[in-house]
Structure formats: C-alpha cells, structure tokens
Amino acid sequence: MKRKASTLCAVLFLILAAAPQAQRAGGGAVTAIVGARLVDGTGAAAVNDSVILVSGDRITAAGPRARVQVPQGATVVNAAGKTAIPGLVDAHCHLNQPADVMRKLLPIALNWGVTTLRMTGNDKPEIMQVYYDAKAGKFPSPRVYTAGQGFNLTGPYPGAPTMKPTTPEEARKGVQAHKALRVDFIKLWMGDKGFTPEVVEAIVDEAKKQNIPVVAHIGNVAQVKQLAELGVTDFMHEARDGMNPEFIAYAKAKGLSFTPTLGQGQSRWYYYEHPEFLTMDPKFDGFYARGRTMLNDAERKKQIIGAPDFEQVKQRFKDNNYPFIKMMSDAGIRVITGTDCGAEASQTTPVGHTTHREVQMFVEAGMTPVNAIRAATLDAARVLERTEDPSYGSIQAGKIADIVLLGADPLADIHNTNKVDRVMRAGKWVE
C-alpha cells in the first residue's frame, strides 16, 4: 500500500511539474492573448487562431493554438476576431514642442500603436528631460530615441536649432556635447552647400569614437556614397537619381537603409481630404495646434484640394516617390517607416496616424501588406538597433511585448491598421 501511495505521489508530482503554470521563472504572471490572427512582423504568413503568451515585458511564446498551450491561471484575453501585429515604429520625427505638449503627444502616438519613435534632430537640450522621463517610465510613452540637435550648416532648413561647426575641431566638440546629453544617434543634414568633407569626416569619426551611430538627411547618390564610404548606412529621404542597377547593387553591398518620409509629403493635402480625423477621440488627436488651424482654414482648404491641378499634384507625388520604394524593397534593400512628423514643413502631419498612413502608402507603392508591416516593425527595429536580431519589432518568443490588436485584418485591407483596438507596450496594456 505504501508502495502504491509513493508511486501515486510520484506520478502526481510529475504531472504537476509538467503542467504549464501561470508563473514563469523571472517573469511573473502570464497574459495569454487568445484567438487573434497573428501577423508577427517577420513577413511570414499569418497564423489564424493564435496564442501569444506574455510574461513580464517579454513574449514567451507565439503561434497556433494547437501548438501553444495556455498556462493554468494565466490572464486570458479573448482576441477572437482581432488581428495582432507588432507595435509600429516611426523612425523619423521632429516633435520639438514645449515640454507640456510633448507629454501629451507621446501618449497619443502610443494610443495609435506606435510603440517606438526616433527623433531625428532639432531637439533643444531643454527637451531632453522629457525623453529622460519617458525612458524612465514617468508617463506613458513609446520607446524614444533621440539625435538631440544634430548638425546642419547651410543645407536643408538652415534656421533649425542645430549645431553648425565650420572646422573639424568644432565638429568633434559638437559630437562630444551630444554624447554628454545621452543621445542615441547623431543626425547629419547633407546639403549642396553644406559641410566641407573634412567637417563631415570629423563628425562621423568622432561619433564612431563615442560609439554613437550616425543617420543622415540626403538627397542624391553622391551624398549617400560620400557617407557610405565613411561607414554610414542609415539614410533619411530618397536618392531618386539612384534608381539604376549600379546604385542598387552598391546599396545592397553596403547594407544601406532608407526612410523615405512619405508622411509629411502627402499630409499637405491628405487631412484636408479627410476632415474626419479632426474630430477624433482626443486620445487619438495628434495634430499640432498650428496644423489644426491650417486644416480648419476653409480658404486654404479650397486653394489646396480645389485647385484645378490637384489630381495631378497627387499623381506627381506618387510618380516621384513610389518607384524608389518599390525598386529598393524589391531588391531587398530596407525601406522603413518614418513620417517626418513635427518638422516645420509638416505641421499638418499628426503624430500617430501618419505612421499608419505611411504603411498604407508603402502598399500603394507596391509592397505586399505583410511586407509593409514588416517595414514598419521588424525591419525598422533592425535599423534602429543595428542588428538582425533586435529586442523588439516582432511577435516572437524572447522579444519585448509591443503588441497591437486591430479590429480588422490589415492583410485584407491595409487601411485596417487604423482600427486600433488595444495596445501593449513592453508587456503592459496601454490604458
């Protein structure tokens, strides 16, 4: 009898040990998101009726319900009828507003499912405290990267609050000053009458010494190649004169990536055509006060969307931008989302929604929906973290749990990314 009892206890012990538990080592309680269609950000085919397990700030498992067992005691979120995608990345922003406005705009981006923002220059030193507080979790915010002020001489936007060194020595001191502000990137604007080659080389070289990546605003192949030969791989905007086999081969060999910033271009008319975005729930209202004033100006609206050549203006925008995106992405060169929201030329580019609009334009340019989502998630994270295996950007085991539940399938209609139902940032639901 004792032997039978001992055997029974041993069997029960093994069963309990093998059973999935709602606690994970080092991770705490488990949340199970059950029943969603899973678009994991890798470009893989969607998984119907999925289970996503989250413990702490990490995804511990994701896949078909038949293969991922829900632990006993887990908090179950019924996501039937929803689609799960990774949090979106906007890799080109210039919010640069007063601190109180910034503390409003960053949570709005998060409400839209934009869980990562990169500020690409013009951030005055006094704004940096907002980013420090965001990184410390003092208020709801996406993950924020910043380039601080950046470097711009007489190139694009010479009046912007940037550093303007004229000698290599000044350039190095400028990079060191950025290092002291704990920037994540160095931003360099290239212009036809900009920095001398010696100053450019000093900026890039000092950034390497300080272990800070460089990102660059460019407009042509010559500027790209000048910087690529110094080791820069991350470029803002497009080199439209590079739509040829020679440059494509060069860009691929160098591992270059491009953030074309379609968002700010189309926002010059898009939100005049879609006034419904001006009456959204305040938690989704990412418009700047000045931009809202511009969009509510009836005469201005008439001049823009009532112009005789308005349809031609829209078509020229597509003709000027979409071929570059398709050609580069078809060649396997990374093209990622970045809207330029907040720039002086982009006052009608709202924070949050414009990132979705850019994903939609990538599809209009010829990407498949699943690849456009990858461009806005995993590929963008790869560029920002400078690794093929970033800590976020996809819904896979081991990744940070940045997850967006959508009310409809974006693979059926990419505009369904607008239908944000719920957002998780680093394992916590955004309330």
Short mmCIF file of C-alpha atoms in Angstrom, two decimals:
data_model
loop_
_atom_site.label_atom_id
_atom_site.label_comp_id
_atom_site.label_asym_id
_atom_site.label_seq_id
_atom_site.Cartn_x
_atom_site.Cartn_y
_atom_site.Cartn_z
CA MET A 1 0.00 0.00 0.00
CA LYS A 2 2.83 2.33 0.90
CA ARG A 3 4.49 1.49 -2.42
CA LYS A 4 1.24 2.35 -4.31
CA ALA A 5 0.91 5.62 -2.40
CA SER A 6 4.51 6.53 -3.15
CA THR A 7 4.02 5.71 -6.82
CA LEU A 8 0.84 7.82 -6.95
CA CYS A 9 2.60 10.76 -5.31
CA ALA A 10 5.46 10.50 -7.78
CA VAL A 11 3.06 10.46 -10.73
CA LEU A 12 1.16 13.46 -9.38
CA PHE A 13 4.43 15.30 -8.85
CA LEU A 14 5.47 14.67 -12.45
CA ILE A 15 2.09 15.78 -13.78
CA LEU A 16 2.18 18.99 -11.77
CA ALA A 17 5.77 19.68 -12.75
CA ALA A 18 4.96 19.22 -16.42
CA ALA A 19 1.76 21.27 -16.36
CA PRO A 20 2.08 24.81 -17.71
CA GLN A 21 1.92 27.31 -14.89
CA ALA A 22 0.81 30.94 -14.83
CA GLN A 23 4.17 31.96 -13.39
CA ARG A 24 7.35 31.96 -15.40
CA ALA A 25 10.82 31.99 -13.91
CA GLY A 26 11.87 35.62 -13.60
CA GLY A 27 8.79 36.78 -15.49
CA GLY A 28 5.83 36.82 -13.13
CA ALA A 29 2.20 36.36 -14.13
CA VAL A 30 1.33 35.30 -17.66
CA THR A 31 -1.08 37.04 -20.02
CA ALA A 32 -2.45 34.87 -22.81
CA ILE A 33 -3.83 36.67 -25.87
CA VAL A 34 -6.01 34.02 -27.45
CA GLY A 35 -7.75 33.72 -30.81
CA ALA A 36 -6.25 36.59 -32.80
CA ARG A 37 -4.98 36.31 -36.33
CA LEU A 38 -1.23 36.72 -35.86
CA VAL A 39 0.86 38.83 -38.26
CA ASP A 40 4.18 38.54 -36.47
CA GLY A 41 6.21 41.20 -38.32
CA THR A 42 8.73 38.81 -39.87
CA GLY A 43 7.00 38.65 -43.23
CA ALA A 44 5.79 35.11 -42.55
CA ALA A 45 2.27 34.00 -43.41
CA ALA A 46 -0.41 34.97 -40.92
CA VAL A 47 -1.42 32.45 -38.25
CA ASN A 48 -5.12 32.07 -37.58
CA ASP A 49 -6.45 31.35 -34.07
CA SER A 50 -3.16 32.10 -32.36
CA VAL A 51 -1.99 32.19 -28.77
CA ILE A 52 0.51 34.80 -27.61
CA LEU A 53 1.96 34.40 -24.12
CA VAL A 54 3.45 37.39 -22.33
CA SER A 55 5.35 37.32 -19.04
CA GLY A 56 6.84 40.47 -17.62
CA ASP A 57 7.90 42.61 -20.57
CA ARG A 58 8.61 39.66 -22.87
CA ILE A 59 6.78 37.38 -25.25
CA THR A 60 7.39 33.81 -24.13
CA ALA A 61 5.55 32.02 -26.93
CA ALA A 62 3.51 32.81 -30.04
CA GLY A 63 1.91 30.51 -32.57
CA PRO A 64 -1.16 28.41 -33.41
CA ARG A 65 -3.43 27.44 -30.54
CA ALA A 66 -2.69 23.80 -31.33
CA ARG A 67 0.99 24.34 -30.51
CA VAL A 68 0.95 26.94 -27.73
CA GLN A 69 -0.71 25.82 -24.52
CA VAL A 70 -2.25 28.41 -22.21
CA PRO A 71 -0.78 28.02 -18.69
CA GLN A 72 -3.08 27.35 -15.78
CA GLY A 73 -4.03 30.56 -14.03
CA ALA A 74 -2.99 32.83 -16.89
CA THR A 75 -4.93 36.02 -17.51
CA VAL A 76 -6.73 35.22 -20.76
CA VAL A 77 -7.55 37.99 -23.23
CA ASN A 78 -10.13 36.90 -25.79
CA ALA A 79 -8.88 38.32 -29.09
CA ALA A 80 -11.15 36.36 -31.42
CA GLY A 81 -11.90 38.45 -34.50
CA LYS A 82 -8.85 40.64 -33.91
CA THR A 83 -5.50 40.75 -35.69
CA ALA A 84 -2.29 41.06 -33.69
CA ILE A 85 0.65 42.95 -35.17
CA PRO A 86 3.85 44.23 -33.53
CA GLY A 87 3.96 47.81 -32.30
CA LEU A 88 4.74 50.22 -35.13
CA VAL A 89 7.94 52.24 -35.47
CA ASP A 90 8.17 55.83 -36.69
CA ALA A 91 11.86 56.26 -37.45
CA HIS A 92 11.79 59.95 -38.39
CA CYS A 93 10.18 62.57 -36.16
CA HIS A 94 10.86 66.16 -35.11
CA LEU A 95 8.28 66.77 -32.36
CA ASN A 96 10.36 69.50 -30.67
CA GLN A 97 7.40 71.12 -28.91
CA PRO A 98 7.21 72.67 -25.43
CA ALA A 99 7.55 70.06 -22.70
CA ASP A 100 3.85 70.07 -21.76
CA VAL A 101 2.85 69.49 -25.40
CA MET A 102 5.42 66.71 -25.73
CA ARG A 103 3.97 64.95 -22.70
CA LYS A 104 0.61 65.00 -24.49
CA LEU A 105 1.82 63.93 -27.93
CA LEU A 106 3.94 60.95 -26.87
CA PRO A 107 1.00 59.09 -25.23
CA ILE A 108 -1.14 59.82 -28.31
CA ALA A 109 1.42 58.07 -30.50
CA LEU A 110 1.23 55.13 -28.13
CA ASN A 111 -2.57 55.05 -28.35
CA TRP A 112 -2.18 54.62 -32.11
CA GLY A 113 0.02 51.58 -31.58
CA VAL A 114 3.23 53.44 -32.41
CA THR A 115 5.44 51.96 -29.72
CA THR A 116 8.78 53.36 -30.95
CA LEU A 117 9.70 56.87 -32.09
CA ARG A 118 13.03 58.18 -33.32
CA MET A 119 13.58 61.94 -33.04
CA THR A 120 15.92 62.87 -35.86
CA GLY A 121 17.25 66.27 -34.87
CA ASN A 122 16.18 69.76 -33.76
CA ASP A 123 15.68 68.66 -30.15
CA LYS A 124 16.88 71.50 -27.95
CA PRO A 125 18.71 70.49 -24.75
CA GLU A 126 15.73 71.51 -22.57
CA ILE A 127 13.53 68.97 -24.40
CA MET A 128 15.88 66.13 -23.50
CA GLN A 129 14.43 65.92 -19.98
CA VAL A 130 11.10 64.87 -21.48
CA TYR A 131 12.84 61.94 -23.16
CA TYR A 132 14.71 61.03 -19.99
CA ASP A 133 11.37 60.94 -18.14
CA ALA A 134 9.79 58.87 -20.93
CA LYS A 135 12.63 56.36 -20.80
CA ALA A 136 12.28 56.20 -17.01
CA GLY A 137 8.57 55.36 -17.37
CA LYS A 138 7.35 58.52 -15.64
CA PHE A 139 4.48 58.89 -18.11
CA PRO A 140 3.03 56.70 -20.89
CA SER A 141 5.24 56.92 -23.95
CA PRO A 142 6.61 54.95 -26.84
CA ARG A 143 10.23 53.87 -26.71
CA VAL A 144 12.08 57.06 -27.68
CA TYR A 145 15.39 57.50 -29.47
CA THR A 146 16.80 60.99 -29.98
CA ALA A 147 19.55 62.58 -32.02
CA GLY A 148 19.48 65.78 -29.96
CA GLN A 149 20.04 68.90 -32.04
CA GLY A 150 22.02 67.38 -34.88
CA PHE A 151 24.38 69.03 -37.36
CA ASN A 152 23.25 71.29 -40.20
CA LEU A 153 25.11 74.18 -41.80
CA THR A 154 23.58 75.74 -44.91
CA GLY A 155 21.83 72.66 -46.20
CA PRO A 156 18.12 71.92 -45.72
CA TYR A 157 16.42 74.02 -43.01
CA PRO A 158 19.47 76.14 -42.05
CA GLY A 159 17.39 78.02 -39.46
CA ALA A 160 16.73 74.88 -37.42
CA PRO A 161 18.18 74.70 -33.88
CA THR A 162 21.18 72.59 -34.87
CA MET A 163 24.93 72.73 -34.40
CA LYS A 164 26.80 74.41 -37.24
CA PRO A 165 30.52 73.60 -36.95
CA THR A 166 32.83 75.04 -39.58
CA THR A 167 36.03 73.23 -38.58
CA PRO A 168 36.85 69.61 -37.72
CA GLU A 169 37.69 70.69 -34.17
CA GLU A 170 34.29 72.31 -33.69
CA ALA A 171 32.66 69.22 -35.19
CA ARG A 172 34.34 66.89 -32.70
CA LYS A 173 33.39 69.12 -29.77
CA GLY A 174 29.81 69.13 -31.04
CA VAL A 175 29.67 65.34 -31.10
CA GLN A 176 31.13 65.23 -27.59
CA ALA A 177 28.44 67.68 -26.43
CA HIS A 178 25.78 65.39 -27.89
CA LYS A 179 27.37 62.45 -26.07
CA ALA A 180 27.03 64.35 -22.79
CA LEU A 181 23.30 64.71 -23.48
CA ARG A 182 22.99 60.91 -23.87
CA VAL A 183 21.76 60.96 -27.45
CA ASP A 184 21.10 57.69 -29.26
CA PHE A 185 22.14 58.92 -32.72
CA ILE A 186 23.99 61.74 -34.41
CA LYS A 187 21.93 63.42 -37.15
CA LEU A 188 23.75 65.00 -40.07
CA TRP A 189 22.00 67.07 -42.73
CA MET A 190 23.76 67.00 -46.08
CA GLY A 191 23.24 69.92 -48.45
CA ASP A 192 24.67 71.06 -51.76
CA LYS A 193 26.44 73.91 -49.94
CA GLY A 194 26.81 72.22 -46.60
CA PHE A 195 29.74 70.99 -44.56
CA THR A 196 33.19 70.56 -46.05
CA PRO A 197 34.34 66.95 -46.48
CA GLU A 198 36.75 67.47 -43.58
CA VAL A 199 33.95 68.50 -41.21
CA VAL A 200 31.78 65.58 -42.34
CA GLU A 201 34.65 63.17 -41.76
CA ALA A 202 35.28 64.63 -38.30
CA ILE A 203 31.62 64.27 -37.29
CA VAL A 204 31.46 60.65 -38.43
CA ASP A 205 34.86 59.75 -36.98
CA GLU A 206 34.15 61.31 -33.59
CA ALA A 207 30.74 59.62 -33.49
CA LYS A 208 32.49 56.28 -34.03
CA LYS A 209 34.90 57.06 -31.19
CA GLN A 210 31.95 57.91 -28.94
CA ASN A 211 30.08 54.78 -30.10
CA ILE A 212 27.13 56.75 -31.45
CA PRO A 213 25.56 55.76 -34.81
CA VAL A 214 25.13 58.42 -37.49
CA VAL A 215 21.97 58.98 -39.52
CA ALA A 216 21.93 61.36 -42.46
CA HIS A 217 19.48 63.51 -44.41
CA ILE A 218 20.40 63.06 -48.07
CA GLY A 219 19.01 63.93 -51.48
CA ASN A 220 21.22 62.26 -54.04
CA VAL A 221 23.58 59.38 -54.74
CA ALA A 222 26.73 61.48 -54.34
CA GLN A 223 25.79 62.33 -50.75
CA VAL A 224 24.92 58.72 -49.98
CA LYS A 225 28.22 57.44 -51.33
CA GLN A 226 30.26 60.11 -49.55
CA LEU A 227 28.84 58.96 -46.22
CA ALA A 228 28.62 55.25 -47.00
CA GLU A 229 32.36 55.21 -47.65
CA LEU A 230 32.77 56.53 -44.09
CA GLY A 231 30.59 53.73 -42.73
CA VAL A 232 27.18 55.43 -42.52
CA THR A 233 24.33 53.11 -43.53
CA ASP A 234 21.14 54.81 -42.28
CA PHE A 235 19.68 57.44 -44.62
CA MET A 236 16.68 59.75 -44.39
CA HIS A 237 14.67 60.51 -47.55
CA GLU A 238 15.49 59.23 -51.03
CA ALA A 239 18.25 59.28 -53.62
CA ARG A 240 15.97 59.37 -56.64
CA ASP A 241 18.91 59.54 -59.02
CA GLY A 242 19.87 56.09 -57.73
CA MET A 243 17.14 54.11 -59.44
CA ASN A 244 19.56 52.09 -61.53
CA PRO A 245 21.23 48.67 -61.23
CA GLU A 246 24.63 50.13 -60.29
CA PHE A 247 23.37 52.04 -57.25
CA ILE A 248 21.05 49.25 -56.17
CA ALA A 249 23.98 46.83 -56.18
CA TYR A 250 26.07 49.37 -54.25
CA ALA A 251 23.35 49.98 -51.64
CA LYS A 252 22.80 46.27 -51.15
CA ALA A 253 26.53 45.54 -50.81
CA LYS A 254 26.89 48.32 -48.22
CA GLY A 255 23.79 47.26 -46.26
CA LEU A 256 22.12 50.66 -46.63
CA SER A 257 18.62 51.50 -45.47
CA PHE A 258 16.30 54.36 -46.41
CA THR A 259 13.50 56.13 -44.57
CA PRO A 260 11.65 57.96 -47.37
CA THR A 261 9.33 60.07 -45.14
CA LEU A 262 6.23 59.92 -47.31
CA GLY A 263 4.04 61.01 -44.41
CA GLN A 264 4.92 64.68 -44.41
CA GLY A 265 4.64 64.96 -48.19
CA GLN A 266 1.12 63.62 -48.51
CA SER A 267 -0.11 65.33 -45.34
CA ARG A 268 -0.05 68.62 -47.22
CA TRP A 269 -3.42 67.59 -48.66
CA TYR A 270 -4.48 64.25 -47.16
CA TYR A 271 -6.08 65.61 -44.00
CA TYR A 272 -7.87 68.33 -45.95
CA GLU A 273 -9.48 65.48 -47.88
CA HIS A 274 -10.22 63.56 -44.68
CA PRO A 275 -11.62 66.04 -42.15
CA GLU A 276 -12.97 63.15 -40.07
CA PHE A 277 -9.53 62.94 -38.47
CA LEU A 278 -10.09 66.41 -36.99
CA THR A 279 -12.99 65.13 -34.87
CA MET A 280 -11.37 62.01 -33.44
CA ASP A 281 -11.44 60.95 -29.83
CA PRO A 282 -8.91 63.24 -28.07
CA LYS A 283 -6.74 60.27 -27.16
CA PHE A 284 -6.04 59.86 -30.90
CA ASP A 285 -5.73 63.57 -31.71
CA GLY A 286 -2.08 64.01 -32.64
CA PHE A 287 -2.45 67.29 -34.52
CA TYR A 288 -0.34 70.31 -33.67
CA ALA A 289 -2.27 73.46 -32.77
CA ARG A 290 -0.84 75.27 -35.78
CA GLY A 291 -1.63 72.35 -38.07
CA ARG A 292 -5.21 72.19 -36.83
CA THR A 293 -5.61 75.91 -37.54
CA MET A 294 -4.29 75.37 -41.06
CA LEU A 295 -6.63 72.42 -41.66
CA ASN A 296 -9.65 74.38 -40.40
CA ASP A 297 -8.91 77.28 -42.74
CA ALA A 298 -11.66 76.97 -45.37
CA GLU A 299 -9.91 79.25 -47.86
CA ARG A 300 -6.65 77.34 -47.56
CA LYS A 301 -8.50 74.05 -47.99
CA LYS A 302 -10.19 75.38 -51.13
CA GLN A 303 -6.84 76.51 -52.56
CA ILE A 304 -5.29 73.08 -51.99
CA ILE A 305 -7.91 70.46 -52.78
CA GLY A 306 -9.96 72.73 -55.03
CA ALA A 307 -7.03 73.61 -57.26
CA PRO A 308 -7.53 72.69 -60.94
CA ASP A 309 -4.38 70.56 -60.92
CA PHE A 310 -5.00 68.86 -57.57
CA GLU A 311 -5.27 65.36 -59.02
CA GLN A 312 -2.05 65.92 -60.96
CA VAL A 313 -0.31 67.09 -57.76
CA LYS A 314 -1.23 63.82 -56.06
CA GLN A 315 -0.12 61.78 -59.04
CA ARG A 316 3.22 63.61 -59.22
CA PHE A 317 3.80 62.75 -55.58
CA LYS A 318 3.29 59.08 -56.35
CA ASP A 319 5.40 59.23 -59.50
CA ASN A 320 8.24 60.94 -57.62
CA ASN A 321 8.27 58.63 -54.60
CA TYR A 322 6.69 55.25 -55.18
CA PRO A 323 9.14 53.87 -57.78
CA PHE A 324 12.11 54.37 -55.42
CA ILE A 325 10.33 52.49 -52.65
CA LYS A 326 9.32 49.60 -54.86
CA MET A 327 12.68 49.28 -56.58
CA MET A 328 14.65 49.30 -53.33
CA SER A 329 12.33 46.96 -51.44
CA ASP A 330 12.13 44.54 -54.38
CA ALA A 331 15.94 44.42 -54.35
CA GLY A 332 16.00 43.55 -50.65
CA ILE A 333 17.21 46.97 -49.51
CA ARG A 334 15.48 48.07 -46.33
CA VAL A 335 12.92 50.82 -46.66
CA ILE A 336 11.35 51.68 -43.31
CA THR A 337 8.62 53.93 -41.96
CA GLY A 338 9.38 57.45 -40.77
CA THR A 339 6.91 60.26 -41.28
CA ASP A 340 8.90 63.47 -40.57
CA CYS A 341 6.05 64.47 -38.26
CA GLY A 342 6.71 67.72 -36.45
CA ALA A 343 9.11 69.24 -38.97
CA GLU A 344 8.43 72.86 -39.92
CA ALA A 345 7.15 71.67 -43.30
CA SER A 346 4.98 69.04 -41.62
CA GLN A 347 2.62 70.93 -39.32
CA THR A 348 -0.36 69.06 -40.79
CA THR A 349 1.30 65.69 -40.12
CA PRO A 350 -0.37 64.33 -36.97
CA VAL A 351 1.57 62.18 -34.55
CA GLY A 352 0.38 58.58 -34.60
CA HIS A 353 -1.98 58.23 -37.51
CA THR A 354 0.56 59.35 -40.10
CA THR A 355 2.62 56.26 -39.31
CA HIS A 356 -0.37 54.14 -40.34
CA ARG A 357 -0.82 56.26 -43.44
CA GLU A 358 2.80 55.64 -44.39
CA VAL A 359 2.33 51.87 -44.10
CA GLN A 360 -0.66 52.24 -46.40
CA MET A 361 1.41 54.22 -48.92
CA PHE A 362 4.07 51.50 -48.91
CA VAL A 363 1.35 49.14 -50.11
CA GLU A 364 0.22 51.68 -52.71
CA ALA A 365 3.85 51.77 -53.88
CA GLY A 366 3.84 48.02 -54.48
CA MET A 367 4.77 46.29 -51.23
CA THR A 368 2.54 43.46 -50.06
CA PRO A 369 0.66 44.25 -46.85
CA VAL A 370 2.69 41.72 -44.87
CA ASN A 371 5.96 43.26 -46.09
CA ALA A 372 4.75 46.80 -45.42
CA ILE A 373 4.00 45.76 -41.85
CA ARG A 374 7.48 44.24 -41.60
CA ALA A 375 8.96 47.53 -42.85
CA ALA A 376 7.16 49.33 -40.02
CA THR A 377 8.10 46.82 -37.32
CA LEU A 378 10.93 44.29 -37.50
CA ASP A 379 12.91 45.93 -40.30
CA ALA A 380 12.66 49.32 -38.61
CA ALA A 381 13.80 47.80 -35.31
CA ARG A 382 16.73 46.17 -37.10
CA VAL A 383 17.82 49.55 -38.44
CA LEU A 384 17.40 51.36 -35.13
CA GLU A 385 19.12 48.68 -33.04
CA ARG A 386 21.77 47.95 -35.69
CA THR A 387 21.27 44.20 -35.50
CA GLU A 388 19.44 41.46 -37.37
CA ASP A 389 18.01 40.24 -34.06
CA PRO A 390 16.62 43.33 -32.30
CA SER A 391 14.97 43.19 -28.90
CA TYR A 392 11.58 44.27 -30.29
CA GLY A 393 9.78 44.55 -33.62
CA SER A 394 8.18 41.12 -33.96
CA ILE A 395 5.80 38.87 -32.07
CA GLN A 396 8.21 36.06 -31.31
CA ALA A 397 9.44 34.33 -28.18
CA GLY A 398 12.05 36.42 -26.41
CA LYS A 399 11.04 39.76 -27.91
CA ILE A 400 9.78 42.73 -25.92
CA ALA A 401 5.99 42.56 -25.87
CA ASP A 402 4.98 45.52 -28.04
CA ILE A 403 1.68 44.29 -29.48
CA VAL A 404 -1.22 45.99 -31.24
CA LEU A 405 -4.64 44.37 -31.53
CA LEU A 406 -6.59 45.56 -34.56
CA GLY A 407 -10.32 45.32 -35.05
CA ALA A 408 -9.97 44.06 -38.62
CA ASP A 409 -7.44 42.27 -40.82
CA PRO A 410 -4.79 44.55 -42.40
CA LEU A 411 -3.82 41.84 -44.88
CA ALA A 412 -7.32 42.05 -46.36
CA ASP A 413 -7.19 45.86 -46.40
CA ILE A 414 -4.10 47.70 -45.18
CA HIS A 415 -6.29 50.61 -44.03
CA ASN A 416 -7.45 48.32 -41.24
CA THR A 417 -4.29 49.21 -39.32
CA ASN A 418 -6.28 52.35 -38.43
CA LYS A 419 -8.66 50.20 -36.38
CA VAL A 420 -6.57 50.07 -33.22
CA ASP A 421 -8.43 48.13 -30.54
CA ARG A 422 -5.81 47.72 -27.84
CA VAL A 423 -2.08 48.36 -27.40
CA MET A 424 0.50 46.60 -25.25
CA ARG A 425 3.84 48.31 -24.63
CA ALA A 426 6.59 46.21 -23.02
CA GLY A 427 4.08 43.76 -21.56
CA LYS A 428 1.65 46.34 -20.13
CA TRP A 429 -1.66 47.31 -21.66
CA VAL A 430 -1.96 50.99 -22.51
CA GLU A 431 -4.96 52.38 -20.67
#
